[in-house]
Short mmCIF file of C-alpha atoms and ligand atoms in Angstrom, two decimals:
data_model
loop_
_atom_site.label_atom_id
_atom_site.label_comp_id
_atom_site.label_asym_id
_atom_site.label_seq_id
_atom_site.Cartn_x
_atom_site.Cartn_y
_atom_site.Cartn_z
CA MET A 1 17.16 12.41 -45.38
CA ASN A 2 19.70 13.68 -47.66
CA ASN A 3 21.41 16.80 -46.19
CA LEU A 4 20.98 18.75 -49.14
CA ARG A 5 16.67 18.09 -48.68
CA LEU A 6 17.42 19.17 -45.32
CA LEU A 7 19.56 21.91 -45.93
CA ARG A 8 16.82 22.85 -48.85
CA HIS A 9 13.73 22.66 -45.98
CA LEU A 10 15.79 24.49 -43.05
CA GLN A 11 16.41 27.45 -46.40
CA ARG A 12 13.33 27.14 -46.47
CA VAL A 13 11.91 28.17 -42.53
CA ARG A 14 14.93 31.58 -42.29
CA ASN A 15 12.74 32.54 -45.80
CA GLY A 16 9.78 32.31 -43.92
CA GLU A 17 8.68 29.38 -46.01
CA GLY A 18 7.44 27.53 -43.75
CA LEU A 19 9.54 23.84 -43.20
CA ARG A 20 8.02 20.12 -44.01
CA TRP A 21 11.01 18.72 -41.84
CA MET A 22 11.44 15.22 -43.19
CA ALA A 23 8.38 15.26 -45.28
CA SER A 24 7.47 12.08 -47.26
CA GLN A 25 5.40 11.75 -50.30
CA HIS A 26 2.46 10.42 -48.52
CA LYS A 27 1.74 12.25 -45.65
CA ARG A 28 1.79 15.33 -45.14
CA ARG A 29 3.99 16.86 -41.60
CA PRO A 30 2.88 19.61 -39.77
CA GLN A 31 5.43 22.77 -40.75
CA LEU A 32 7.52 24.03 -38.27
CA GLY A 33 7.35 27.35 -38.44
CA GLN A 34 3.50 27.36 -37.82
CA LEU A 35 4.11 24.93 -34.40
CA PRO A 36 6.89 26.72 -32.01
CA PRO A 37 5.18 24.86 -28.81
CA ASP A 38 5.82 20.92 -31.00
CA ARG A 39 9.10 22.02 -32.44
CA LEU A 40 11.38 20.52 -30.08
CA GLU A 41 9.62 17.73 -29.69
CA GLN A 42 9.35 17.41 -33.84
CA LEU A 43 12.93 18.30 -34.35
CA ARG A 44 13.41 14.80 -31.69
CA SER A 45 10.33 12.58 -33.40
CA ASP A 46 11.65 13.36 -37.20
CA LEU A 47 15.47 14.36 -37.13
CA PHE A 48 17.11 13.02 -34.01
CA GLU A 49 15.48 9.98 -33.30
CA ARG A 50 16.36 8.93 -37.09
CA ARG A 51 20.31 9.80 -37.43
CA GLN A 52 23.19 8.92 -36.02
CA GLU A 53 25.31 12.35 -36.97
CA LEU A 54 24.79 15.58 -38.67
CA ALA A 55 26.71 17.19 -40.84
CA CYS A 56 28.39 20.56 -39.88
CA ASP A 57 26.31 22.74 -41.80
CA GLU A 58 23.14 20.72 -40.47
CA TRP A 59 23.89 21.22 -37.25
CA LEU A 60 24.52 24.87 -38.34
CA GLU A 61 21.10 25.41 -39.37
CA VAL A 62 19.56 23.52 -36.49
CA ARG A 63 21.31 25.64 -34.03
CA ARG A 64 19.98 28.73 -36.17
CA SER A 65 16.15 27.98 -36.31
CA LEU A 66 16.70 27.43 -32.82
CA VAL A 67 18.11 30.49 -31.53
CA ASP A 68 15.31 32.67 -34.45
CA GLY A 69 12.83 30.62 -33.52
CA HIS A 70 12.57 30.95 -29.19
CA LYS A 71 12.80 33.49 -27.36
CA HIS A 72 14.07 31.71 -24.54
CA ILE A 73 16.74 29.85 -26.96
CA ASN A 74 19.70 32.12 -27.17
CA ALA A 75 23.46 31.94 -27.88
CA HIS A 76 24.21 30.80 -24.45
CA ASN A 77 21.70 27.83 -23.57
CA VAL A 78 20.85 25.87 -27.26
CA ASP A 79 23.79 23.73 -26.42
CA ALA A 80 21.84 22.31 -23.58
CA VAL A 81 18.84 22.73 -25.04
CA ILE A 82 20.06 20.93 -28.14
CA LEU A 83 21.79 18.36 -26.07
CA GLY A 84 17.89 17.87 -23.80
CA VAL A 85 16.14 17.31 -27.10
CA CYS A 86 18.65 14.82 -28.25
CA SER A 87 18.84 12.96 -24.41
CA GLY A 88 17.03 9.37 -25.81
CA PRO A 89 18.32 5.92 -24.91
CA ARG A 90 19.14 5.68 -28.61
CA GLN A 91 21.03 9.23 -29.34
CA LEU A 92 24.56 9.07 -27.56
CA ALA A 93 26.02 8.98 -30.85
CA LEU A 94 23.97 11.89 -32.30
CA ALA A 95 24.80 13.43 -28.60
CA LYS A 96 28.40 13.26 -28.93
CA ASN A 97 28.20 14.21 -32.31
CA TYR A 98 27.22 17.76 -31.82
CA VAL A 99 29.59 17.56 -29.17
CA GLU A 100 31.82 16.84 -31.76
CA PHE A 101 30.85 19.70 -34.08
CA LEU A 102 31.04 21.97 -31.59
CA ARG A 103 34.68 21.03 -30.61
CA SER A 104 35.10 21.62 -34.59
CA GLN A 105 34.01 25.29 -34.33
CA GLY A 106 36.65 25.80 -32.28
CA SER A 107 33.79 26.20 -29.59
CA GLU A 108 34.32 24.42 -26.27
CA PRO A 109 30.82 23.20 -24.48
CA ASN A 110 29.75 24.52 -21.63
CA ALA A 111 29.08 23.24 -17.91
CA ALA A 112 25.65 22.62 -19.02
CA THR A 113 25.96 21.00 -22.10
CA LEU A 114 28.46 18.51 -20.53
CA GLY A 115 26.38 18.09 -18.02
CA ARG A 116 23.18 17.33 -20.48
CA LEU A 117 25.76 14.67 -22.15
CA LEU A 118 26.13 12.78 -19.21
CA ARG A 119 22.60 12.19 -18.47
CA VAL A 120 22.33 11.13 -21.56
CA TYR A 121 25.25 8.42 -21.25
CA ASN A 122 22.70 7.73 -18.24
CA ALA A 123 20.07 7.08 -20.76
CA ALA A 124 22.04 4.80 -22.84
CA TYR A 125 23.25 3.36 -20.04
CA GLN A 126 19.39 2.18 -18.44
CA GLU A 127 19.02 0.52 -21.93
CA ARG A 128 22.37 -1.18 -21.94
CA PRO A 129 25.88 -1.90 -20.46
CA LEU A 130 27.96 0.78 -21.48
CA SER A 131 31.20 -0.15 -22.70
CA ALA A 132 34.95 0.63 -21.32
CA THR A 133 35.48 3.34 -24.34
CA GLU A 134 32.06 5.43 -22.52
CA HIS A 135 32.97 4.76 -18.83
CA ALA A 136 36.24 6.50 -19.80
CA GLU A 137 34.51 9.32 -21.84
CA ILE A 138 32.54 9.95 -18.79
CA LEU A 139 34.96 9.77 -16.42
CA LYS A 140 36.90 12.51 -18.88
CA ILE A 141 33.50 14.86 -18.56
CA CYS A 142 33.23 14.60 -15.09
CA GLU A 143 37.33 15.27 -14.65
CA THR A 144 37.00 17.96 -16.50
CA LEU A 145 33.65 19.72 -15.43
CA GLN A 146 34.85 19.30 -11.98
CA ALA A 147 38.60 20.47 -13.04
CA ASN A 148 36.82 23.95 -13.88
CA HIS A 149 34.73 24.67 -10.49
CA GLU A 150 35.77 23.31 -6.67
CA THR A 151 32.13 23.80 -6.12
CA LEU A 152 29.65 22.39 -7.95
CA ASP A 153 25.87 23.81 -7.73
CA ALA A 154 23.07 21.42 -7.82
CA ILE A 155 22.23 20.44 -10.74
CA SER A 156 25.68 20.45 -11.80
CA CYS A 157 26.11 18.10 -9.04
CA GLU A 158 23.11 16.00 -9.95
CA HIS A 159 24.14 15.48 -14.18
CA LEU A 160 27.58 14.32 -13.31
CA ILE A 161 25.71 11.98 -9.95
CA HIS A 162 23.72 11.08 -13.17
CA GLY A 163 27.05 10.07 -15.68
CA LEU A 164 29.22 8.47 -12.80
CA VAL A 165 26.12 5.83 -11.98
CA ALA A 166 26.38 4.70 -15.45
CA THR A 167 29.90 3.72 -15.07
CA ASN A 168 31.06 0.17 -13.12
CA ASP A 169 33.87 0.71 -10.58
CA ASP A 170 33.84 4.35 -10.29
CA TRP A 171 30.03 5.36 -9.10
CA GLN A 172 31.42 6.43 -5.77
CA ARG A 173 32.98 9.42 -7.14
CA ALA A 174 29.15 10.18 -6.96
CA LEU A 175 28.58 10.30 -3.16
CA PRO A 176 30.96 13.36 -2.41
CA LEU A 177 28.80 15.20 -5.11
CA LEU A 178 25.30 14.31 -3.57
CA GLU A 179 26.64 15.78 -0.10
CA MET A 180 27.65 18.45 -1.88
CA MET A 181 24.06 18.83 -3.20
CA LYS A 182 23.57 19.73 0.62
CA VAL A 183 25.29 22.82 0.75
CA THR A 184 22.63 24.55 -1.19
CA SER A 185 19.50 22.77 -0.92
CA THR A 186 18.65 18.95 -0.01
CA PRO A 187 19.36 16.63 -2.95
CA SER A 188 16.43 15.77 -5.88
CA VAL A 189 14.75 12.42 -6.11
CA ALA A 190 16.17 11.93 -9.11
CA ALA A 191 20.14 12.11 -7.75
CA TYR A 192 19.21 9.62 -4.85
CA SER A 193 16.77 7.44 -6.42
CA ALA A 194 20.01 6.82 -9.24
CA LEU A 195 22.89 6.58 -6.14
CA ALA A 196 20.34 3.85 -4.35
CA GLY A 197 19.17 2.16 -7.19
CA LYS A 198 22.91 1.65 -8.45
CA ALA A 199 24.32 0.77 -4.87
CA PHE A 200 21.02 -1.85 -4.72
CA SER A 201 21.94 -3.40 -8.38
CA SER A 202 25.84 -3.03 -8.34
CA ALA A 203 28.44 -5.41 -7.34
CA GLU A 204 27.69 -8.40 -4.34
CA LYS A 205 28.86 -6.18 -1.71
CA PRO A 206 27.42 -6.24 1.59
CA GLU A 207 28.33 -2.56 2.30
CA HIS A 208 26.38 -1.39 -0.93
CA LEU A 209 23.51 -2.36 0.79
CA GLU A 210 23.63 -1.07 3.47
CA LEU A 211 24.68 2.17 1.59
CA ALA A 212 21.30 1.89 -0.35
CA TRP A 213 19.13 1.60 2.42
CA ARG A 214 20.90 3.96 4.25
CA LEU A 215 20.23 6.36 1.20
CA LEU A 216 16.78 5.34 0.88
CA GLU A 217 15.88 6.25 4.65
CA GLU A 218 17.50 9.77 3.88
CA MET A 219 15.62 10.85 1.15
CA ALA A 220 12.28 9.44 2.35
CA LEU A 221 13.10 11.20 5.98
CA SER A 222 13.08 14.73 3.95
CA ARG A 223 9.28 13.49 2.26
CA LYS A 224 11.25 12.37 -1.45
CA LEU A 225 9.74 9.39 -2.72
CA PRO A 226 12.01 6.42 -4.14
CA ARG A 227 11.72 6.06 -7.93
CA CYS A 228 10.22 3.31 -9.44
CA GLU A 229 13.72 1.99 -10.82
CA VAL A 230 15.00 1.92 -7.08
CA TYR A 231 12.76 -0.96 -6.16
CA LEU A 232 12.72 -2.79 -9.25
CA ALA A 233 16.78 -2.89 -8.87
CA LEU A 234 16.64 -4.06 -5.97
CA PHE A 235 14.02 -6.72 -6.74
CA ALA A 236 16.16 -7.78 -9.90
CA ARG A 237 19.30 -7.95 -7.10
CA ILE A 238 17.31 -10.87 -5.06
CA ALA A 239 16.42 -12.45 -7.80
CA LYS A 240 19.27 -13.42 -8.31
CA GLN A 241 19.83 -14.34 -3.75
CA PRO A 242 16.24 -15.71 -3.51
CA GLY A 243 18.10 -16.92 -0.35
CA LYS A 244 18.66 -13.28 0.51
CA LEU A 245 14.63 -12.19 -0.01
CA PRO A 246 12.91 -13.17 2.86
CA LYS A 247 15.23 -10.79 5.37
CA GLN A 248 15.83 -8.17 2.23
CA LEU A 249 12.18 -7.99 1.23
CA ARG A 250 10.98 -7.69 4.80
CA ARG A 251 13.27 -4.96 5.42
CA LEU A 252 12.03 -2.79 2.20
CA LEU A 253 8.16 -3.71 3.69
CA GLN A 254 9.11 -1.97 7.42
CA PHE A 255 10.49 0.63 5.08
CA LEU A 256 7.58 1.06 3.31
CA GLU A 257 5.37 1.01 6.17
CA ARG A 258 7.70 3.64 8.38
CA HIS A 259 6.94 6.25 5.86
CA GLU A 260 3.33 5.28 4.42
CA ILE A 261 5.25 5.17 1.01
CA LEU A 262 2.64 3.73 -1.68
CA VAL A 263 4.33 2.07 -4.40
CA SER A 264 3.15 2.00 -8.15
CA GLN A 265 1.64 -0.68 -9.47
CA ARG A 266 5.17 -1.34 -12.09
CA VAL A 267 7.08 -1.84 -8.74
CA ALA A 268 4.03 -4.59 -7.47
CA GLU A 269 3.69 -6.36 -10.82
CA ARG A 270 7.41 -6.84 -10.53
CA LEU A 271 7.42 -8.06 -7.26
CA ARG A 272 4.67 -10.80 -7.97
CA ASP A 273 6.49 -11.97 -11.33
CA LEU A 274 9.32 -12.40 -8.71
CA ALA A 275 7.54 -14.23 -6.44
CA GLN A 276 6.21 -16.75 -9.22
CA GLN A 277 9.33 -16.72 -10.79
CA LEU A 278 11.30 -18.15 -7.72
CA PRO A 279 11.47 -21.74 -7.60
CA THR A 280 8.98 -23.97 -5.15
CA PRO A 281 8.12 -24.63 -2.61
CA ARG A 282 8.17 -21.01 -2.56
CA ILE A 283 9.59 -18.74 -0.19
CA LEU A 284 7.22 -15.51 -1.32
CA GLU A 285 3.34 -15.71 -2.83
CA ALA A 286 2.06 -12.93 -3.69
CA LYS A 287 -1.53 -12.42 -4.81
CA VAL A 288 -3.29 -8.79 -6.64
CA THR A 289 -6.31 -8.23 -4.16
CA GLN A 290 -8.64 -6.25 -3.02
CA LEU A 291 -10.58 -5.40 0.58
CA GLY A 292 -13.88 -6.00 1.69
CA ALA A 293 -16.11 -4.32 4.31
CA LEU A 294 -14.09 -3.52 7.47
CA GLY A 295 -11.02 -4.08 5.44
CA LYS A 296 -11.08 -8.11 5.26
CA CYS A 297 -8.67 -9.25 2.61
CA GLN A 298 -10.35 -10.92 -0.20
CA ALA A 299 -7.76 -13.12 -1.06
CA CYS A 300 -6.66 -14.07 2.71
CA GLN A 301 -9.92 -13.13 4.56
CA GLN A 302 -7.83 -11.99 7.47
CA HIS A 303 -8.82 -8.48 8.29
CA LEU A 304 -6.37 -5.54 7.61
CA GLN A 305 -4.62 -4.50 11.70
CA PRO A 306 -6.64 -1.74 13.15
CA VAL A 307 -5.14 1.31 12.84
CA ALA A 308 -5.71 2.35 16.32
CA ILE A 309 -2.35 2.87 18.41
CA SER A 310 -1.56 1.48 21.75
CA ASP A 311 -1.99 2.95 25.31
CA GLU A 312 2.22 3.04 25.69
CA GLN A 313 2.06 4.95 22.56
CA PHE A 314 -0.88 7.17 23.10
CA ARG A 315 0.81 8.75 26.46
CA GLN A 316 4.18 9.02 24.61
CA LEU A 317 1.95 10.93 21.75
CA SER A 318 0.07 13.31 24.29
CA GLU A 319 2.96 13.92 26.40
CA CYS A 320 5.37 14.71 23.29
CA PHE A 321 3.00 16.70 21.76
CA LEU A 322 1.82 18.95 24.39
CA GLU A 323 5.68 19.47 26.54
CA ARG A 324 7.75 19.66 23.29
CA VAL A 325 5.67 20.56 20.36
CA LEU A 326 3.01 22.96 21.52
CA ILE A 327 5.28 24.56 24.62
CA ARG A 328 8.54 24.13 23.83
CA ARG A 329 9.20 24.97 19.89
CA ASP A 330 6.72 27.44 20.15
CA VAL A 331 3.56 26.48 18.36
CA PHE A 332 1.50 29.33 19.51
CA GLN A 333 3.70 31.54 18.32
CA ARG A 334 0.62 34.08 16.54
CA SER A 335 -1.14 33.62 19.73
CA SER A 336 -0.18 35.83 22.68
CA PRO A 337 0.90 34.01 26.02
CA GLU A 338 -2.73 34.85 28.29
CA GLU A 339 -4.81 33.62 25.21
CA VAL A 340 -2.62 30.53 26.09
CA ALA A 341 -3.52 30.64 29.78
CA ARG A 342 -6.77 31.58 29.20
CA PHE A 343 -7.25 28.53 26.66
CA LYS A 344 -5.38 26.09 29.04
CA LYS A 345 -6.96 26.87 32.22
CA TYR A 346 -10.40 27.04 29.80
CA VAL A 347 -9.64 22.88 29.13
CA GLU A 348 -8.62 22.54 32.41
CA ARG A 349 -12.20 23.58 33.52
CA THR A 350 -14.19 21.82 31.17
CA ALA A 351 -12.53 18.69 30.15
CA PRO A 352 -12.72 16.43 29.16
CA TYR A 353 -14.40 16.65 25.21
CA ASP A 354 -15.54 12.90 22.44
CA CYS A 355 -15.30 15.72 20.00
CA VAL A 356 -13.02 18.96 19.31
CA ILE A 357 -14.53 20.84 16.28
CA ASP A 358 -11.95 23.40 14.34
CA GLY A 359 -15.21 25.81 13.70
CA LEU A 360 -13.93 28.09 11.24
CA ASN A 361 -12.06 25.20 8.74
CA VAL A 362 -15.86 23.83 9.03
CA ALA A 363 -17.34 26.66 8.53
CA TYR A 364 -15.41 27.53 5.77
CA SER A 365 -15.28 23.86 4.06
CA THR A 366 -18.35 24.33 1.57
CA GLY A 367 -16.64 27.46 0.05
CA THR A 368 -15.57 30.48 0.69
CA LYS A 369 -17.98 33.02 -0.78
CA LYS A 370 -21.04 32.31 2.41
CA SER A 371 -22.87 34.81 3.83
CA PRO A 372 -22.14 34.35 7.86
CA GLN A 373 -26.02 33.46 8.48
CA GLN A 374 -24.59 30.35 6.02
CA LEU A 375 -21.52 30.18 7.17
CA ALA A 376 -22.30 30.10 11.06
CA LYS A 377 -25.79 26.99 10.21
CA LEU A 378 -22.78 25.07 9.05
CA VAL A 379 -21.02 25.18 12.41
CA ALA A 380 -24.48 24.26 14.09
CA THR A 381 -25.35 21.28 11.95
CA VAL A 382 -22.28 19.61 12.87
CA VAL A 383 -22.82 20.52 16.70
CA ARG A 384 -25.93 18.72 16.35
CA HIS A 385 -24.55 15.66 14.64
CA PHE A 386 -22.30 15.37 17.18
CA ARG A 387 -25.32 16.81 20.00
CA GLU A 388 -27.17 13.68 18.38
CA GLN A 389 -24.63 10.95 19.46
CA ASP A 390 -24.45 12.23 22.43
CA LYS A 391 -21.60 13.91 22.45
CA ARG A 392 -19.91 16.12 24.57
CA VAL A 393 -18.32 19.38 22.23
CA LEU A 394 -15.95 21.89 22.49
CA VAL A 395 -15.93 23.83 19.05
CA LEU A 396 -12.99 26.55 18.73
CA GLY A 397 -13.66 29.94 16.60
CA ARG A 398 -12.63 32.96 16.24
CA GLU A 399 -14.04 36.48 17.76
CA HIS A 400 -15.17 37.38 15.10
CA MET A 401 -17.79 34.80 14.95
CA ARG A 402 -19.71 36.44 17.11
CA SER A 403 -20.96 38.43 14.63
CA TRP A 404 -22.18 35.53 12.68
CA SER A 405 -26.36 35.05 12.79
CA LYS A 406 -27.12 34.86 16.82
CA GLN A 407 -29.32 31.95 16.48
CA ALA A 408 -27.41 29.37 14.56
CA MET A 409 -24.53 31.03 17.23
CA HIS A 410 -26.52 30.51 19.88
CA TYR A 411 -27.69 26.81 19.03
CA VAL A 412 -23.76 26.44 19.42
CA GLN A 413 -22.85 28.06 22.76
CA ASN A 414 -25.97 25.76 24.37
CA ASN A 415 -24.76 22.80 23.14
CA ALA A 416 -21.43 22.90 23.08
CA SER A 417 -18.20 24.64 24.86
CA LEU A 418 -17.06 27.42 23.10
CA PHE A 419 -13.68 28.74 23.06
CA LEU A 420 -13.22 31.77 20.53
CA THR A 421 -9.24 33.39 20.16
CA ASN A 422 -8.19 36.50 18.94
CA ASN A 423 -8.42 36.99 14.44
CA LEU A 424 -4.55 36.54 14.11
CA SER A 425 -4.59 32.68 15.61
CA GLN A 426 -3.47 29.37 14.30
CA ASP A 427 -6.59 27.15 15.04
CA ASP A 428 -4.90 23.24 14.90
CA PRO A 429 -2.72 24.34 18.17
CA PHE A 430 -5.47 24.48 20.06
CA LEU A 431 -7.38 21.72 18.56
CA LEU A 432 -4.74 19.14 18.95
CA TYR A 433 -4.16 20.51 22.50
CA ALA A 434 -8.05 20.37 23.76
CA THR A 435 -8.58 16.71 21.64
CA LEU A 436 -5.13 14.83 23.09
CA ARG A 437 -6.01 16.41 26.46
CA SER A 438 -8.99 15.36 26.91
CA GLY A 439 -7.95 11.51 26.28
CA GLN A 440 -7.49 8.25 23.42
CA GLU A 441 -11.15 8.16 22.72
CA THR A 442 -11.47 11.51 21.96
CA ASP A 443 -11.98 12.95 17.85
CA PHE A 444 -11.22 15.78 16.11
CA PHE A 445 -13.66 17.40 13.27
CA SER A 446 -11.07 19.19 10.39
CA ARG A 447 -9.93 18.77 7.05
CA ASP A 448 -6.87 20.53 7.56
CA LEU A 449 -3.82 17.73 7.23
CA MET A 450 -1.69 18.47 9.75
CA ARG A 451 1.35 17.91 8.03
CA SER A 452 3.63 19.95 9.83
CA HIS A 453 2.59 19.05 13.36
CA ALA A 454 3.24 15.90 12.34
CA PHE A 455 6.48 16.77 10.53
CA HIS A 456 7.79 18.13 13.89
CA LEU A 457 7.06 15.04 16.27
CA GLY A 458 10.25 13.86 14.43
CA PRO A 459 11.08 10.55 12.87
CA GLU A 460 9.99 8.18 15.58
CA LEU A 461 6.45 9.58 17.07
CA LYS A 462 5.82 11.02 12.78
CA PRO A 463 3.73 7.81 11.66
CA ILE A 464 2.37 7.42 15.72
CA PHE A 465 0.75 10.79 15.54
CA ARG A 466 -0.44 9.61 11.67
CA ARG A 467 -2.49 6.81 13.03
CA TRP A 468 -3.78 8.31 16.19
CA GLN A 469 -5.06 11.29 13.30
CA GLN A 470 -6.54 8.38 11.07
CA GLU A 471 -8.20 6.75 13.96
CA HIS A 472 -9.60 10.24 15.02
CA GLN A 473 -10.17 12.72 12.19
CA PHE A 474 -13.70 13.79 11.28
CA SER A 475 -13.95 16.38 8.87
CA LEU A 476 -16.96 16.79 6.26
CA VAL A 477 -17.94 16.30 2.44
CA THR A 478 -20.22 18.39 1.49
CA GLN A 479 -23.96 19.82 2.34
CA THR A 480 -26.72 18.78 0.81
CA GLN A 481 -28.75 21.62 -1.19
CA SER A 482 -31.58 20.49 2.02
CA GLY A 483 -28.77 21.53 4.07
CA GLN A 484 -27.78 18.34 5.40
CA ILE A 485 -23.90 16.87 5.86
CA ILE A 486 -22.51 14.43 5.04
CA VAL A 487 -19.02 13.63 7.57
CA LYS A 488 -16.20 11.66 6.57
CA GLU A 489 -15.90 9.32 9.22
CA PRO A 490 -12.34 7.97 10.01
CA ILE A 491 -11.40 4.70 8.77
CA ARG A 492 -10.16 2.18 11.36
CA HIS A 493 -7.87 -0.30 9.30
CA ARG A 494 -4.45 0.73 8.38
CA LEU A 495 -4.23 2.04 4.95
CA CYS A 496 -0.15 1.17 4.37
CA ALA A 497 2.09 -1.66 3.94
CA HIS A 498 2.00 -3.97 7.41
CA GLU A 499 1.73 -6.91 8.68
CA VAL A 500 -1.46 -8.80 9.71
CA SER A 501 0.20 -12.24 10.76
CA GLY A 502 3.12 -13.95 10.95
CA GLY A 503 4.38 -13.16 7.46
CA THR A 504 1.31 -12.07 6.01
CA TRP A 505 1.43 -8.77 4.80
CA HIS A 506 -0.78 -6.28 3.08
CA VAL A 507 1.01 -3.75 0.80
CA PRO A 508 -1.11 -1.07 -1.32
CA TYR A 509 0.29 0.65 -4.26
CA CYS A 510 -1.40 2.95 -6.64
CA GLU A 511 -1.61 3.21 -10.54
CA ALA A 512 1.48 5.27 -11.26
CA TYR A 513 4.19 7.27 -9.33
CA THR A 514 4.08 10.28 -7.81
CA GLN A 515 6.30 12.67 -6.23
CA HIS A 516 3.86 14.32 -3.48
CA PRO A 517 1.38 12.53 -2.85
CA SER A 518 -2.20 13.54 -0.29
CA ASP A 519 -1.13 12.85 2.84
CA SER A 520 -5.05 12.42 3.30
CA PHE A 521 -6.45 9.31 4.51
CA GLU A 522 -7.98 6.98 1.49
CA VAL A 523 -8.34 3.98 1.15
CA PRO A 524 -5.79 2.67 -1.62
CA ALA A 525 -8.18 0.42 -4.19
CA ASN A 526 -5.00 -1.47 -5.24
CA TRP A 527 -3.51 -4.07 -2.77
CA LEU A 528 -1.50 -7.57 -2.78
CA CYS A 529 -1.49 -9.80 -0.17
CA LEU A 530 2.11 -11.32 0.53
CA LYS A 531 3.07 -14.38 2.28
CA LEU A 532 6.76 -14.66 2.98
CA SER A 533 8.56 -17.16 4.19
CA PRO A 534 10.26 -16.51 8.05
ZN1 ZN B 601 -4.49 -10.88 2.56
#
């Protein structure tokens, strides 16, 4: 579109006539003035993606139409908004053109705008190597931003990191910025991933490899999951040095196992492609597989490893949990010391149990808007489920449950040990205490994912706790119309990447990357069966 036509369009918007951006003779395009939510997207697809530069008048109009047309866009943030819209890998020239336009108007772009510009450099870098001139431009922007502020906020640091990783020789200057982010928050997934990916893909120096692994470990420990690009960068690196593949790939698989990380389908496919590209005899074979009954791999016919932990691991776990976590970290903080003492005595007297049930959690697990009678009946039905298997049951509950249906609560009392805490207490510390105290065979019944308890155990014991939890946790799926309950039983084989026998690994993957995967125990539908030579 020529400038005149564009301006005519923009003027029509201002005159309230509505505007057809880039209207062609054949297609009726939606009118800008009528589509506020899509307007930025429209600006991107109809104008920014088709141009390398705009004239001053055009930029002025774009700016003015955004400020006039959007409540949240004002003179202070409009420049960053424009560069945010103009952020595709092929829009670097246009983004730079906008910054030049600002300077030509005597206005120096603010930090947010320059930060956005760095992101556009990074987007371009994802598609092609940047030139030496572009590297120099990035460094100049970074220096300007750092010269103006001794300490940068986390968002600015993230922008700078993205700029610096797009350079060849200066990306390590991003490391202190990652540390700076830690002053106010945990560095973001984007910042960690950008740096770890760069460290994997940069020159063949061993220390860069170690740096990448250190960053991955650090981010996983704060439950930030590396983006797909990080793994792809590692694969690209090992594709160039197949000799190093077994060691690096094993390290990756152990990392995925330790942190229970599922890679995405994109990563799994790239790994399979990598295996196919290797010269024969192949040091890596990768097949897509599914699991049969009881966790049998359809490709190699081996069973996945049982999730059960060893006696020694159980001893460590219960010791740590009972002593360090429950007592020293004061997990029973919302209970009175007298109540905790009374509970411990009660457990000493009545344990061991086969199953410990979180009564309140069960009662409310099919909805909270039930009558006390229904709530009590549900607890009684779950107790009956275990009593019919001759199991010794402990039900934990709250004092107010006494006032629920007498008949159902009587059944509970006559068929299980029942311990009621004061209404303010938290239930899971009691639940975990009684379960672990009863020994390695004891199960528990609750839908709670026990995230914070797992977290407080620290990086070494957390995976052991999760395995124990997976092996022993029952929960209620639903109750049918006729009152029958459907119970979710524990899955007995492992659900994360692990080695079943010398060099054979099973690696689950999910459809797409997600920053916050669920901590629940579900069997992933997709797996890779890998054979890795020593
Ligand atoms: Zn297999």
